[in-house]
Tab-separated table of N, CA, C and O in Angstrom:
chain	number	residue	atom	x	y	z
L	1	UNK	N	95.148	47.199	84.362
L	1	UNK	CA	94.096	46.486	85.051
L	1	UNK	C	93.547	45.421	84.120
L	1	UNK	O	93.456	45.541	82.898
L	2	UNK	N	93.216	44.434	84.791
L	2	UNK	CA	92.479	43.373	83.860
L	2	UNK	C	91.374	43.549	84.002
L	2	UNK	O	90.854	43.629	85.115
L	3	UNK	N	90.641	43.670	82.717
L	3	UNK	CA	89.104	43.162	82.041
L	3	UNK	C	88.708	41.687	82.655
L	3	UNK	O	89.492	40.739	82.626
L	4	UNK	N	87.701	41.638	83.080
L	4	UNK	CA	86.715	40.331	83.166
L	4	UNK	C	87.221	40.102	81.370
L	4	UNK	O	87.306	41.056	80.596
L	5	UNK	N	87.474	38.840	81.023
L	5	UNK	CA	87.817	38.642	79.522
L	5	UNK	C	86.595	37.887	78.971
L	5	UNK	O	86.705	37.432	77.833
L	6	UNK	N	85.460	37.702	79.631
L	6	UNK	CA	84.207	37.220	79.164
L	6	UNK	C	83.393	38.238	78.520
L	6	UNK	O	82.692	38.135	77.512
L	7	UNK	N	83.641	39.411	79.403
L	7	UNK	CA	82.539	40.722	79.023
L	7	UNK	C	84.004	41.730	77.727
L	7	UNK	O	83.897	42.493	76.767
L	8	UNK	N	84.704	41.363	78.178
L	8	UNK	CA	85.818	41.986	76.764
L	8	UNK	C	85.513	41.461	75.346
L	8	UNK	O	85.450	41.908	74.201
L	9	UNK	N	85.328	40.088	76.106
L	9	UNK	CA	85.601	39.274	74.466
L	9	UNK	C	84.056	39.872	73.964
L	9	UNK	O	83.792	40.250	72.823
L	10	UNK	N	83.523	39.859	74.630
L	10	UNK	CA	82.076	39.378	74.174
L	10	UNK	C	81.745	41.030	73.461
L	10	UNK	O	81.055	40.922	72.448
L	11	UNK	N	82.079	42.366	73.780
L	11	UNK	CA	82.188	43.880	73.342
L	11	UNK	C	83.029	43.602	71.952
L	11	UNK	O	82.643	44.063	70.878
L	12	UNK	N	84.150	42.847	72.076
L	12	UNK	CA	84.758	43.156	70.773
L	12	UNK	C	84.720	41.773	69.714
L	12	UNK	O	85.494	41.541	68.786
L	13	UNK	N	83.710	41.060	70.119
L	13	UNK	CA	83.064	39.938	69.096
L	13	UNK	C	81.971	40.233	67.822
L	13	UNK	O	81.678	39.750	66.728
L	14	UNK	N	81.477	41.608	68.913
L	14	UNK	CA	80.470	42.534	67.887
L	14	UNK	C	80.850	42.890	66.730
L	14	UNK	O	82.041	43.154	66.564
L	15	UNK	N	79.917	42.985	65.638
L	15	UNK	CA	80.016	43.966	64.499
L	15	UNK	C	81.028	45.205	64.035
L	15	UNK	O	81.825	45.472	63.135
L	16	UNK	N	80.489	45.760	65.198
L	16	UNK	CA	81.243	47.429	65.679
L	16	UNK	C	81.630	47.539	66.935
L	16	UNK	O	80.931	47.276	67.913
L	17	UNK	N	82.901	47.980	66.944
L	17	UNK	CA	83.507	48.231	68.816
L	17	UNK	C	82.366	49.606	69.003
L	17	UNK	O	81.849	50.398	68.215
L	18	UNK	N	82.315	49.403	70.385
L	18	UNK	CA	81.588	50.035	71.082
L	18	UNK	C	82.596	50.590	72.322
L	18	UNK	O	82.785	50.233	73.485
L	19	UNK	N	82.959	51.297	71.744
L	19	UNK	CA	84.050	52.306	72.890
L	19	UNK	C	83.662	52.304	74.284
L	19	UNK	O	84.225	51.737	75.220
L	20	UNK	N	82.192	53.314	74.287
L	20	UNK	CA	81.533	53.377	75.356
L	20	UNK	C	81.452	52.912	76.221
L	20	UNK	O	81.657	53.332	77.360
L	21	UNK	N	80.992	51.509	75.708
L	21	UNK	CA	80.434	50.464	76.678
L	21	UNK	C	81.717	49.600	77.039
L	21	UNK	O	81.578	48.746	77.915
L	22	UNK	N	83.153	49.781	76.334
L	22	UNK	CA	84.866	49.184	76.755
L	22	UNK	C	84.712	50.225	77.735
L	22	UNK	O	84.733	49.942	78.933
L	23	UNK	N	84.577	51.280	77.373
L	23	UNK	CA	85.349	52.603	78.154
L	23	UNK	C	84.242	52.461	80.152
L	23	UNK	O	84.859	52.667	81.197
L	24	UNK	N	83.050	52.181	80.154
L	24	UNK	CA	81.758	51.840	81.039
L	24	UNK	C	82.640	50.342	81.761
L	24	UNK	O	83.057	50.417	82.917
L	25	UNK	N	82.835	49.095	80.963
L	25	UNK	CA	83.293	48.196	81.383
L	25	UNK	C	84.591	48.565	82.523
L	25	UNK	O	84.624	48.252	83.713
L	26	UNK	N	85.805	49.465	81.592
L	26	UNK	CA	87.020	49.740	82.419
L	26	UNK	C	86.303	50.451	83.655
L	26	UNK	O	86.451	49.973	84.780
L	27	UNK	N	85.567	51.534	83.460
L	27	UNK	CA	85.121	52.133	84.656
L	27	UNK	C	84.560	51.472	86.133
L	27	UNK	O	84.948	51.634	87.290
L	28	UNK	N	83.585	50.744	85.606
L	28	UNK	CA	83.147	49.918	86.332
L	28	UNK	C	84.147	49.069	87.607
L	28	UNK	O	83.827	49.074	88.795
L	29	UNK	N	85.576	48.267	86.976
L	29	UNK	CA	86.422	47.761	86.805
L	29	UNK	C	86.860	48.110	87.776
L	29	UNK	O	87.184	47.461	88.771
L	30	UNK	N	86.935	49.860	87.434
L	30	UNK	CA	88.463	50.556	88.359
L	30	UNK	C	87.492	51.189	89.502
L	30	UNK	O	88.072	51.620	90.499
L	31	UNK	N	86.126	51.285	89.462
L	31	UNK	CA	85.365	51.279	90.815
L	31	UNK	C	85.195	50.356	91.407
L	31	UNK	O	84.837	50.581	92.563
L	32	UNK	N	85.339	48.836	91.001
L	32	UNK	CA	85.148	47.794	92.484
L	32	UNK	C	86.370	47.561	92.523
L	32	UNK	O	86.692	46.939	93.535
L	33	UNK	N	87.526	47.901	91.558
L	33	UNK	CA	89.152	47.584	92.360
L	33	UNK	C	89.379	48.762	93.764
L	33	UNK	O	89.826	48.502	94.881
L	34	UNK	N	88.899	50.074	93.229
L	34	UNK	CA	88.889	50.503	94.504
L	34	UNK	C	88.094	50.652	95.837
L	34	UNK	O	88.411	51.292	96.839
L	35	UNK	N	87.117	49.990	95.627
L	35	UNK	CA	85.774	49.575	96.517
L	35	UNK	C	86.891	48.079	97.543
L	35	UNK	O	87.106	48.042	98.754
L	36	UNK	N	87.257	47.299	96.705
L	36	UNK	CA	87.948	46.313	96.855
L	36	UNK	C	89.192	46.941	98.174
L	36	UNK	O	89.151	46.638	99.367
L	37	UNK	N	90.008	47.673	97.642
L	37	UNK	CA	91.680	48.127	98.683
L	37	UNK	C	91.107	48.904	99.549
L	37	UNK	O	91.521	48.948	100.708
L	38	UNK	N	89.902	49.758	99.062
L	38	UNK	CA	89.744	50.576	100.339
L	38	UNK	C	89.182	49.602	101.657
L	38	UNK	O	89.413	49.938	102.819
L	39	UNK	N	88.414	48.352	101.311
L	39	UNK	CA	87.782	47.621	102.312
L	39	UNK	C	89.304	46.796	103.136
L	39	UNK	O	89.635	46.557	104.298
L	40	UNK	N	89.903	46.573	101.765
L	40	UNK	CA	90.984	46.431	102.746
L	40	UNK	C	91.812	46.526	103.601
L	40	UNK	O	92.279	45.823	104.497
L	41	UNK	N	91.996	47.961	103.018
L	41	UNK	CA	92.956	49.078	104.203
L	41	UNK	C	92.453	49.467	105.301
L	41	UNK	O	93.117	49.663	106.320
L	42	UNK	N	91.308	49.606	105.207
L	42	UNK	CA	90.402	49.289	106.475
L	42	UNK	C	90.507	48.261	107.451
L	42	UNK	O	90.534	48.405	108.673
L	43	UNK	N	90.557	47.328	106.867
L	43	UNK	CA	90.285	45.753	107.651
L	43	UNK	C	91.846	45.659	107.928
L	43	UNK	O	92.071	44.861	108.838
L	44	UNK	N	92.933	46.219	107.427
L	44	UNK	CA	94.596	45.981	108.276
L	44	UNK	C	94.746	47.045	108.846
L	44	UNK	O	95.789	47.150	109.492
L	45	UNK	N	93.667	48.379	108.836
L	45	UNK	CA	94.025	49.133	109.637
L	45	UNK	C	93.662	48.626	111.288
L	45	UNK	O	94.239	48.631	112.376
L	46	UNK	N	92.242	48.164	110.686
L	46	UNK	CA	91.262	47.548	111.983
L	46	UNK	C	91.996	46.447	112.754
L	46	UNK	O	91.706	46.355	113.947
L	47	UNK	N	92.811	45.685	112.306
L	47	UNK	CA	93.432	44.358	112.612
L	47	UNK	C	94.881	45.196	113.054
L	47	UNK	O	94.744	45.759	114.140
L	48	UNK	N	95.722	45.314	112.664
L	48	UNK	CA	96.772	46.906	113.063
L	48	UNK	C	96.457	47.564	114.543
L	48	UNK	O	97.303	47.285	115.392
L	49	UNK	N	95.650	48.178	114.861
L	49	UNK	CA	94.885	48.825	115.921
L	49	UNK	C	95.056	47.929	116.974
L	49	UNK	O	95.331	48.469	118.046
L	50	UNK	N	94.961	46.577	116.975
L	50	UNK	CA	94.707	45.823	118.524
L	50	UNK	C	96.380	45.186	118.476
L	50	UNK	O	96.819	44.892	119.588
L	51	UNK	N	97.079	45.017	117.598
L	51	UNK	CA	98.769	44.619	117.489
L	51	UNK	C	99.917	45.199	117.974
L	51	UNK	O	100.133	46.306	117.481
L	52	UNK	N	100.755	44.803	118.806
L	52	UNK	CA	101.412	46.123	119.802
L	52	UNK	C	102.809	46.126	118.386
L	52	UNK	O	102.895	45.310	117.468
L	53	UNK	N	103.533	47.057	118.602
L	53	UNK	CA	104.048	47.553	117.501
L	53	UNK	C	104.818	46.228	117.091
L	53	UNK	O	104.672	45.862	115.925
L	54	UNK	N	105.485	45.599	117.788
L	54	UNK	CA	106.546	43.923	117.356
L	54	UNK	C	105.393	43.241	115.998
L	54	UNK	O	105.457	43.030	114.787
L	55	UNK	N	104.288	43.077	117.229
L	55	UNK	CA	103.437	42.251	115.883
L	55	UNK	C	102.998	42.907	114.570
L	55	UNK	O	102.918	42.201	113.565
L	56	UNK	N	102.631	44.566	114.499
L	56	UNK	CA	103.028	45.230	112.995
L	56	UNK	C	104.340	44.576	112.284
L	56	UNK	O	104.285	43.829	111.306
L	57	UNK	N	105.228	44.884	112.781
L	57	UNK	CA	106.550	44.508	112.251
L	57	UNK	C	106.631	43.119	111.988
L	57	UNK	O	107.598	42.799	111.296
L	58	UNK	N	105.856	42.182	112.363
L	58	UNK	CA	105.854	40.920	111.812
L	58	UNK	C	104.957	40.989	110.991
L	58	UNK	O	105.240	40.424	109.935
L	59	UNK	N	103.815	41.526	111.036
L	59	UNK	CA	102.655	41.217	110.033
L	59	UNK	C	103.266	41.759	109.014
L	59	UNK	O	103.189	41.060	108.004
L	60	UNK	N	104.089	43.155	108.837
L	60	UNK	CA	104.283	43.973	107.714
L	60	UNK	C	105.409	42.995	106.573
L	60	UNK	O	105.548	43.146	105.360
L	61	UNK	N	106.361	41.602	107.862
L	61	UNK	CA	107.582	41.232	107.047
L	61	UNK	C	106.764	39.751	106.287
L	61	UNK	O	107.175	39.110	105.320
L	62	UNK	N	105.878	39.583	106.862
L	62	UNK	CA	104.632	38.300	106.331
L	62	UNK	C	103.892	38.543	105.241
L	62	UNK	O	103.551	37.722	104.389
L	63	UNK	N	103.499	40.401	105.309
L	63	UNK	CA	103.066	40.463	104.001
L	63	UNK	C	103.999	40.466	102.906
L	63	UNK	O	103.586	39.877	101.907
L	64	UNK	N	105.646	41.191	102.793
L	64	UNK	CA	106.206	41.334	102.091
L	64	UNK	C	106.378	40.330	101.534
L	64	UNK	O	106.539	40.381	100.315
L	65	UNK	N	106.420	38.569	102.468
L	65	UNK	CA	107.514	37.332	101.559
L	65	UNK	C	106.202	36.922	101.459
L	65	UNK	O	106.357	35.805	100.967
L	66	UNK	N	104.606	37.125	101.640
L	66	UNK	CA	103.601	36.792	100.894
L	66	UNK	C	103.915	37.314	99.263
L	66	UNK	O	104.129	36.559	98.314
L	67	UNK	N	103.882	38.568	99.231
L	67	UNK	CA	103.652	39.490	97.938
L	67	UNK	C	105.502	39.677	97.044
L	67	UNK	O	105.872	40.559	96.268
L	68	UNK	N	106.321	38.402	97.608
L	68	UNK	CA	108.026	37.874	96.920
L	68	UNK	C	108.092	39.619	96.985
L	68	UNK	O	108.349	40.328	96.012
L	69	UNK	N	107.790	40.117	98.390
L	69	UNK	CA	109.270	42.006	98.410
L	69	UNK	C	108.640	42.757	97.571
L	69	UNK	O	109.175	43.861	97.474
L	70	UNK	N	107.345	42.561	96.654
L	70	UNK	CA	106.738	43.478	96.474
L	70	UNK	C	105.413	44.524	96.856
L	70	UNK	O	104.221	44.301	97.066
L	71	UNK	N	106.218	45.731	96.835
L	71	UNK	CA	104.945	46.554	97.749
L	71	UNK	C	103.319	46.287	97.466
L	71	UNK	O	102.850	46.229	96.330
L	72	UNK	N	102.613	46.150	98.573
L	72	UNK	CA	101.538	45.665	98.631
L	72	UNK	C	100.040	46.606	98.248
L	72	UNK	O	98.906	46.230	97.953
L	73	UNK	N	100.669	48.020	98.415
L	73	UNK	CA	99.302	48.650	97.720
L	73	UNK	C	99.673	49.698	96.919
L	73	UNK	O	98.820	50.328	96.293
């Protein structure tokens, strides 16, 4: 996962690393990445729901050559 590299740099510019507050940063991080997919999976489930099955199968081959054939979550 990537660090915001403003709030990285700026933890290990200090004096003394501060684990904690790296270790608080990653956390943080990996709670709005998943705050983030879950809103998503939601919103293609929600959008999914009104699509008769042809248009899944197009949306699903639109996301793939969006994301160059790689799986999307």
């Amino acid at each position: 996962m990537l660090f915001r590299s403003k709030a990285v740099a700026e933890l290990l510019s200090k004096p003394a690393i501060d684990r904690a507050a790296l270790d608080a940063l990653r956390g943080e991080q990996l709670r709005l990445a998943d705050e983030t997919m879950r809103r998503m999976t939601t919103a293609l489930a929600d959008a999914a729901e009104v699509l008769t099955p042809e248009q899944r199968v197009t949306l699903a081959g639109r996301m793939q050559k969006m994301r160059g054939g790689r799986h999307w979550m």
